[in-house]
Amino acid sequence: MDLKLRRRAIYTGMRPYFDDATLLEAIHLWQIKYSDKPKFAFTEFLSECCQDKALRSQRTMILSSIFKALDMPPRELLPDPFDIDQEQLINLSPAEKICDDTT
């Protein structure tokens, strides 16, 4: 599974539990720190993401949701949260424009 598809699956699995800003931060953290690690690293990833008490108590459910999403067909996953349209791209700063699927 390529990076974009895994990111979509993780986004889909975590979406019910996180607000927009926190979810995007978590996806970014996964991409820069955990995307090249095996599946069992999700436990460590969620420990880092789920800092507040409400999220900590739901880590098992979030992990299960991520694993289910990783097994879903691509057509059932939410769109990539990092996909943006051309108009948004024009408005990005030069530093933001150099970020891609490998960072």
Short mmCIF file of C-alpha atoms in Angstrom, two decimals:
data_model
loop_
_atom_site.label_atom_id
_atom_site.label_comp_id
_atom_site.label_asym_id
_atom_site.label_seq_id
_atom_site.Cartn_x
_atom_site.Cartn_y
_atom_site.Cartn_z
CA MET A 1 0.00 0.00 0.00
CA ASP A 2 1.49 3.35 -1.01
CA LEU A 3 1.91 6.32 1.31
CA LYS A 4 -1.12 8.23 0.06
CA LEU A 5 -3.42 5.23 0.44
CA ARG A 6 -2.13 4.48 3.94
CA ARG A 7 -2.59 8.14 4.88
CA ARG A 8 -6.19 8.02 3.62
CA ALA A 9 -6.83 4.84 5.63
CA ILE A 10 -5.37 6.30 8.81
CA TYR A 11 -7.35 9.49 8.30
CA THR A 12 -10.52 7.43 7.78
CA GLY A 13 -9.88 5.35 10.89
CA MET A 14 -9.09 8.31 13.13
CA ARG A 15 -11.72 10.73 11.79
CA PRO A 16 -14.54 9.77 14.20
CA TYR A 17 -12.37 10.48 17.23
CA PHE A 18 -10.45 13.69 16.49
CA ASP A 19 -11.39 17.28 15.66
CA ASP A 20 -10.08 18.62 12.34
CA ALA A 21 -6.98 20.43 13.59
CA THR A 22 -5.87 17.66 15.94
CA LEU A 23 -6.46 15.04 13.27
CA LEU A 24 -4.34 16.86 10.70
CA GLU A 25 -1.55 17.25 13.26
CA ALA A 26 -1.76 13.53 14.02
CA ILE A 27 -1.65 12.60 10.32
CA HIS A 28 1.37 14.85 9.86
CA LEU A 29 3.09 13.25 12.87
CA TRP A 30 2.40 9.77 11.47
CA GLN A 31 3.79 10.76 8.09
CA ILE A 32 7.05 12.24 9.37
CA LYS A 33 7.74 9.82 12.21
CA TYR A 34 5.83 6.56 11.74
CA SER A 35 4.98 6.05 8.06
CA ASP A 36 8.08 3.94 7.45
CA LYS A 37 7.52 1.75 10.52
CA PRO A 38 5.56 -1.54 10.73
CA LYS A 39 1.93 -1.74 11.83
CA PHE A 40 2.75 -2.43 15.47
CA ALA A 41 4.17 1.11 15.71
CA PHE A 42 0.59 2.41 15.64
CA THR A 43 0.42 1.77 19.39
CA GLU A 44 3.32 4.15 19.98
CA PHE A 45 1.87 6.62 17.46
CA LEU A 46 -1.48 6.67 19.26
CA SER A 47 0.22 7.08 22.63
CA GLU A 48 1.84 10.20 21.25
CA CYS A 49 -1.38 11.50 19.64
CA CYS A 50 -3.84 10.72 22.41
CA GLN A 51 -2.65 13.06 25.12
CA ASP A 52 -5.97 14.12 26.62
CA LYS A 53 -7.89 11.82 28.94
CA ALA A 54 -10.85 11.29 26.60
CA LEU A 55 -8.65 10.16 23.71
CA ARG A 56 -6.40 8.02 25.93
CA SER A 57 -9.42 6.04 27.07
CA GLN A 58 -10.37 5.36 23.42
CA ARG A 59 -6.95 4.29 22.10
CA THR A 60 -7.98 0.64 21.69
CA MET A 61 -11.04 1.63 19.67
CA ILE A 62 -9.02 4.09 17.58
CA LEU A 63 -6.40 1.44 16.86
CA SER A 64 -9.10 -1.03 15.83
CA SER A 65 -10.68 1.61 13.60
CA ILE A 66 -7.33 2.29 11.89
CA PHE A 67 -6.72 -1.42 11.25
CA LYS A 68 -10.22 -1.81 9.81
CA ALA A 69 -9.65 1.19 7.53
CA LEU A 70 -6.32 -0.24 6.35
CA ASP A 71 -8.26 -3.30 5.13
CA MET A 72 -10.96 -1.27 3.36
CA PRO A 73 -11.08 -0.94 -0.42
CA PRO A 74 -9.72 2.44 -1.58
CA ARG A 75 -13.11 3.57 -2.88
CA GLU A 76 -14.49 3.42 0.69
CA LEU A 77 -11.76 5.56 2.24
CA LEU A 78 -12.10 9.27 2.88
CA PRO A 79 -10.20 11.56 0.48
CA ASP A 80 -6.59 12.37 1.24
CA PRO A 81 -6.61 15.22 3.77
CA PHE A 82 -3.49 16.68 2.16
CA ASP A 83 -4.94 16.89 -1.36
CA ILE A 84 -5.59 20.48 -2.29
CA ASP A 85 -6.90 22.13 -5.42
CA GLN A 86 -4.92 24.42 -7.75
CA GLU A 87 -6.39 27.63 -6.29
CA GLN A 88 -5.19 26.66 -2.81
CA LEU A 89 -1.78 25.71 -4.22
CA ILE A 90 -1.30 29.19 -5.71
CA ASN A 91 -1.86 30.72 -2.26
CA LEU A 92 0.74 28.57 -0.47
CA SER A 93 4.07 29.99 0.63
CA PRO A 94 7.20 28.65 -1.11
CA ALA A 95 8.05 26.56 1.98
CA GLU A 96 4.60 24.95 1.95
CA LYS A 97 4.86 24.17 -1.76
CA ILE A 98 7.92 21.95 -1.31
CA CYS A 99 6.14 19.55 1.07
CA ASP A 100 5.04 16.42 -0.74
CA ASP A 101 4.27 12.75 -0.15
CA THR A 102 7.78 12.05 1.10
CA THR A 103 7.92 14.60 3.89
#
